[in-house]
Structure formats: structure tokens, C-alpha cells
PDB file of C-alpha atoms in Angstrom:
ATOM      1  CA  UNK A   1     -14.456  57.872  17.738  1.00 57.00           C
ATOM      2  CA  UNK A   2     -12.007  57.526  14.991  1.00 57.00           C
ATOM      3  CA  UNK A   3     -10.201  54.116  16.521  1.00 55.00           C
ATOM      4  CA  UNK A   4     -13.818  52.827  17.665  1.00 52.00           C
ATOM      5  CA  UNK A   5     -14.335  52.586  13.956  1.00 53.00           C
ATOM      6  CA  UNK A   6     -11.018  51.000  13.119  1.00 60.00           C
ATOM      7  CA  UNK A   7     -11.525  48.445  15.806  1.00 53.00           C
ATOM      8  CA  UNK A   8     -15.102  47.695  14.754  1.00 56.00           C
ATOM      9  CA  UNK A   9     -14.291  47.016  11.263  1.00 57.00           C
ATOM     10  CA  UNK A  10     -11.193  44.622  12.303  1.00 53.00           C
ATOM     11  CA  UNK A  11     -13.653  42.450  14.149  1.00 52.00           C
ATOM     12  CA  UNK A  12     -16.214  42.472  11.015  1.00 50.00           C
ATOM     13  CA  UNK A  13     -13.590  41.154   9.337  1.00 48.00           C
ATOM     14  CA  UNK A  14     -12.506  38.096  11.321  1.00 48.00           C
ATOM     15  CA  UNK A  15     -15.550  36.721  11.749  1.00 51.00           C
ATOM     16  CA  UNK A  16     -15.289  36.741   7.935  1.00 54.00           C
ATOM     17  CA  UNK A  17     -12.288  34.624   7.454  1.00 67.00           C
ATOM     18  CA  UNK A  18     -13.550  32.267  10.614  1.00 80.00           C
ATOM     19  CA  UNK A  19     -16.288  30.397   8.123  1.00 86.00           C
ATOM     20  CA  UNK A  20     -13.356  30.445   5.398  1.00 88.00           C
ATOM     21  CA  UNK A  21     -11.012  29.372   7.657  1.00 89.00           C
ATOM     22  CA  UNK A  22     -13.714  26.011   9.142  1.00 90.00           C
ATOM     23  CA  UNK A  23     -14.703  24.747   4.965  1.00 92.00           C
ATOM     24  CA  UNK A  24     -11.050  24.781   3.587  1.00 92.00           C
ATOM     25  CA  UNK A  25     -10.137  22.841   6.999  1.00 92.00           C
ATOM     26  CA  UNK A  26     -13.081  20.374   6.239  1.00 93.00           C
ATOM     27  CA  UNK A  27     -12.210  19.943   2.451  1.00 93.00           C
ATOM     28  CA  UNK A  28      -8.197  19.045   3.016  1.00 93.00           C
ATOM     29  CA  UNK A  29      -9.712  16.987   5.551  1.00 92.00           C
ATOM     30  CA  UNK A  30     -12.003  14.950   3.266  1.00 92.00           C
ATOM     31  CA  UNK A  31      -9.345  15.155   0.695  1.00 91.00           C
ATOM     32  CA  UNK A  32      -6.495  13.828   2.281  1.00 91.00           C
ATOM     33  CA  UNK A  33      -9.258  10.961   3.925  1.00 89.00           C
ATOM     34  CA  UNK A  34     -10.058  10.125   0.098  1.00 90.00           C
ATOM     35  CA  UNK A  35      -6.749   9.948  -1.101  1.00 90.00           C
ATOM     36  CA  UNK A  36      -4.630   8.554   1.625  1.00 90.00           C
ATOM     37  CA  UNK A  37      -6.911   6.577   4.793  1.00 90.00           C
ATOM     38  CA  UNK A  38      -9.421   5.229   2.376  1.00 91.00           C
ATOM     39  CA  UNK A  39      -7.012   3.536  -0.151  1.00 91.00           C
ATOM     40  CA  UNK A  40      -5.050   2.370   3.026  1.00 91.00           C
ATOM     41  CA  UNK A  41      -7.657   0.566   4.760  1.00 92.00           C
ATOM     42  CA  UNK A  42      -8.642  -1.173   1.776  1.00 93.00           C
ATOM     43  CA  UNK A  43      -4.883  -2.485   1.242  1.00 92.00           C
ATOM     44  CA  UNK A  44      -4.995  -3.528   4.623  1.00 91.00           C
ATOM     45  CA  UNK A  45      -8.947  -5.304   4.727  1.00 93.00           C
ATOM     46  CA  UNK A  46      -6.701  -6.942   1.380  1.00 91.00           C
ATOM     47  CA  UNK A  47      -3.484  -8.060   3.496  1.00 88.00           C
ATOM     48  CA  UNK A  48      -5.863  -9.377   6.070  1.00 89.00           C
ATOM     49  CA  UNK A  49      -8.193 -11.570   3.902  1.00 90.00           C
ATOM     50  CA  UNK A  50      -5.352 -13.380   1.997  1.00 87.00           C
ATOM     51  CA  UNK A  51      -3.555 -13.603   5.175  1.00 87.00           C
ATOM     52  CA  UNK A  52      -7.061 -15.569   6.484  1.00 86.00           C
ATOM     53  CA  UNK A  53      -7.331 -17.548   3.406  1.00 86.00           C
ATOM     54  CA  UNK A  54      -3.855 -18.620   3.708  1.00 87.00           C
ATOM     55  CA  UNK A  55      -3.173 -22.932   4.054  1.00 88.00           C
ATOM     56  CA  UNK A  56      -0.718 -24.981   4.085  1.00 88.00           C
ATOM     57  CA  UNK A  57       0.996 -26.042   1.217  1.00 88.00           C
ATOM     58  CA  UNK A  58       1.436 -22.023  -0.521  1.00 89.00           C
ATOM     59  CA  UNK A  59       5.085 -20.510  -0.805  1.00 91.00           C
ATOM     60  CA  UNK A  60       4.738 -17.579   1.518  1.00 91.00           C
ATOM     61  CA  UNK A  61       7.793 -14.900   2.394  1.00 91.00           C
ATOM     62  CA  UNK A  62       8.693 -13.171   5.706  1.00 90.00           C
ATOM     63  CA  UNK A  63       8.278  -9.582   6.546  1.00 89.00           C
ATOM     64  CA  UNK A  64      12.853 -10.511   7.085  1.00 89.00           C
ATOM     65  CA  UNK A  65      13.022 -11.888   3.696  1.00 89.00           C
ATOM     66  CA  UNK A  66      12.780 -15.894   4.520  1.00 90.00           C
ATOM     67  CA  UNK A  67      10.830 -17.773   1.620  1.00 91.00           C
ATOM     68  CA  UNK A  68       9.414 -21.206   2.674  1.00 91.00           C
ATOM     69  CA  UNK A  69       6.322 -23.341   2.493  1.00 92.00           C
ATOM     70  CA  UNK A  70       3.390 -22.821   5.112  1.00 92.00           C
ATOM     71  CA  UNK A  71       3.333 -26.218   6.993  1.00 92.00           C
ATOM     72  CA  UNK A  72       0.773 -25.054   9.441  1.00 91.00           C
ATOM     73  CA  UNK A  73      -1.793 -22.094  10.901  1.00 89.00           C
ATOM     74  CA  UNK A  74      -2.294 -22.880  14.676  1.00 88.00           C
ATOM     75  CA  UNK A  75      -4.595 -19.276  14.647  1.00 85.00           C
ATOM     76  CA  UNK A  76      -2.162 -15.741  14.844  1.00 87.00           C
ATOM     77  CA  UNK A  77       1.131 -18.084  14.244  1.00 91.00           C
ATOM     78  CA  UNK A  78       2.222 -20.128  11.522  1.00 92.00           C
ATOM     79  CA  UNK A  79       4.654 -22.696  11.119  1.00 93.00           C
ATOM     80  CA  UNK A  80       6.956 -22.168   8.003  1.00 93.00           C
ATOM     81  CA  UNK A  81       9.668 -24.867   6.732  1.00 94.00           C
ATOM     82  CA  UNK A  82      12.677 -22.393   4.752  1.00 92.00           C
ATOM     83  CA  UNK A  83      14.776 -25.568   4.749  1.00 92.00           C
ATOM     84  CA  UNK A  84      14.302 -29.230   4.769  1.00 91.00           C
ATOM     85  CA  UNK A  85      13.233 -30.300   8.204  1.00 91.00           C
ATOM     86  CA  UNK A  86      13.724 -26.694   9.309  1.00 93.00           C
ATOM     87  CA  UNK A  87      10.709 -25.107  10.699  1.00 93.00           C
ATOM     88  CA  UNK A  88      10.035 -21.618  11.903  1.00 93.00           C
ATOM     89  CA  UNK A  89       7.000 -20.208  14.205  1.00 94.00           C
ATOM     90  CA  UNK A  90       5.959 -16.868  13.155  1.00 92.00           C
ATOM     91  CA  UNK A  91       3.320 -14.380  13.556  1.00 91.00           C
ATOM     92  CA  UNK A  92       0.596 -14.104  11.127  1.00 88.00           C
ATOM     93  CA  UNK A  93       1.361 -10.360  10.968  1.00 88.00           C
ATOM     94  CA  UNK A  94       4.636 -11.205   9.404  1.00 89.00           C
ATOM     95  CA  UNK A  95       3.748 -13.582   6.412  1.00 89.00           C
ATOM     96  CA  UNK A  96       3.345 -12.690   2.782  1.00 88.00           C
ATOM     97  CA  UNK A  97       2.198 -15.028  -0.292  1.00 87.00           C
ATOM     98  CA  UNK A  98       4.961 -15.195  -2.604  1.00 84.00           C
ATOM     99  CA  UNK A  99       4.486 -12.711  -5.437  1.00 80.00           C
ATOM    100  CA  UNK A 100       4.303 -14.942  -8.731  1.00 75.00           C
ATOM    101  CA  UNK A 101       6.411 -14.259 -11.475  1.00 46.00           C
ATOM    102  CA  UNK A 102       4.946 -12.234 -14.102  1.00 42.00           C
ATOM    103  CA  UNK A 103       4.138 -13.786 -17.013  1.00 51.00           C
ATOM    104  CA  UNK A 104       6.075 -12.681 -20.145  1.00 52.00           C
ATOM    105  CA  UNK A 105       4.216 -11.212 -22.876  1.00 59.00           C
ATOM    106  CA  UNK A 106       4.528 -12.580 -26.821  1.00 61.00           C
ATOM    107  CA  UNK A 107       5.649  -8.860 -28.231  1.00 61.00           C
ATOM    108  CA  UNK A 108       8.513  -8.752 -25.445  1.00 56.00           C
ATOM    109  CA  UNK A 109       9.645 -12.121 -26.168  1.00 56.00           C
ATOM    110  CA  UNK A 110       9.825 -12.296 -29.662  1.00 59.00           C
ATOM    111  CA  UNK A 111      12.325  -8.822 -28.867  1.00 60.00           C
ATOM    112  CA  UNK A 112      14.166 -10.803 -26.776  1.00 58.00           C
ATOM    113  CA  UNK A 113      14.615 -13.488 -29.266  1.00 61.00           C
ATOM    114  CA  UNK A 114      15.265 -11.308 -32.505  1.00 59.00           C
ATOM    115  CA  UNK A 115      18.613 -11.565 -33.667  1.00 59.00           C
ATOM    116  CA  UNK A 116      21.293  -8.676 -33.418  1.00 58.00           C
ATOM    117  CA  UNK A 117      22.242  -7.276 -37.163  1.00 58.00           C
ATOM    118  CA  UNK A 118      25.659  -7.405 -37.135  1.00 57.00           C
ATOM    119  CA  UNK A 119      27.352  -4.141 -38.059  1.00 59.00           C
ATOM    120  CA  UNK A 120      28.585  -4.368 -41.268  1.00 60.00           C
ATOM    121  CA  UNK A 121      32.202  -2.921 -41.553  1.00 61.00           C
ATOM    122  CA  UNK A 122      33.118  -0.407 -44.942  1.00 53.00           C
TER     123      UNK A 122
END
């Protein structure tokens, strides 16, 4: 009778923990969806528009580094000059626009341009 009751009261309690057990797995699920697939998928949708709206003429760079001038888009490959008269076929999952410089602000400028004191010898 005595280990009846002991086993009786260990299977109360697992059926406890099992609904415990089923939300915390649901929460890090949602969790780890909000902070880590959904931001990815939008930087991806991202890659993929500019990648569609890209024409010839724009400064792009290579997933290997090579920076040249889109000459062409003949649909999932484009044509890219990196030297006079040198042109390259690539695939459209391996072209980036080249980042633009960023623009200096007034307040770090005028740091830049402020003259050094000169230390001043006693």
C-alpha cells in the first residue's frame, strides 16, 4: 500500500511539469522566431529587392571582393567590367551595391581641422 502511494503521487506530478514543460517550449520558440528568423527574412526580402532594382551603370562589389560597374543583367547573371574592357559574368546571388561613403558631419570636421596647442616648454 505504502509504494502504491509513492508511485501514484510521482505520476500526479509529471503530468504537472508536462503543460510547463509544452508553454516554455512555445515561448523560446516565438522568442527566438521574433528575434532571430523575423529580422532575417526581412534583411533578405531587402538584399533581394535592391538586387532586382539593380541597372547598369551602379558601382556594385562581389561577394570575393571585386568592385566594378554593372554593364548588364541578362536575368540571374550579370555582367560586371572591374577593369577597362575586362568583363566578368556573375551570379546575381553574388553582387552587392557599393556601400557609399559616409558623409562627414560639421562637429567632426571642424575637430579634425582644429589646430594642435603646442606644448609650451618651462
Amino acid at each position: 500500500m505504502k509504494y502504491l502511494l509513492i508511485l501514484l503521487q510521482a505520476e500526479a506530478g509529471a503530468q504537472g511539469g508536462g503543460w510547463s514543460f509544452w508553454i516554455m517550449m512555445i515561448l523560446i520558440f516565438v522568442v527566438m522566431w521574433l528575434f532571430m528568423i523575423r529580422p532575417q527574412q526581412k534583411k533578405q526580402k531587402e538584399l533581394e529587392k535592391q538586387r532586382d532594382s539593380m541597372r547598369a551603370g551602379q558601382k556594385v562589389v562581389t561577394a570575393g571582393g571585386l568592385h566594378g560597374k554593372l554593364k548588364s543583367v541578362d536575368g540571374d547573371i550579370f555582367q560586371v567590367e572591374i577593369a577597362k574592357d575586362v568583363v566578368i559574368r556573375i551570379d546575381k546571388s553574388s553582387v552587392f551595391l557599393e556601400p557609399e561613403a559616409a558623409p562627414v558631419k560639421k562637429e567632426e570636421k571642424a575637430k579634425k581641422e582644429e589646430p594642435k596647442e603646442e606644448k609650451k616648454e618651462s
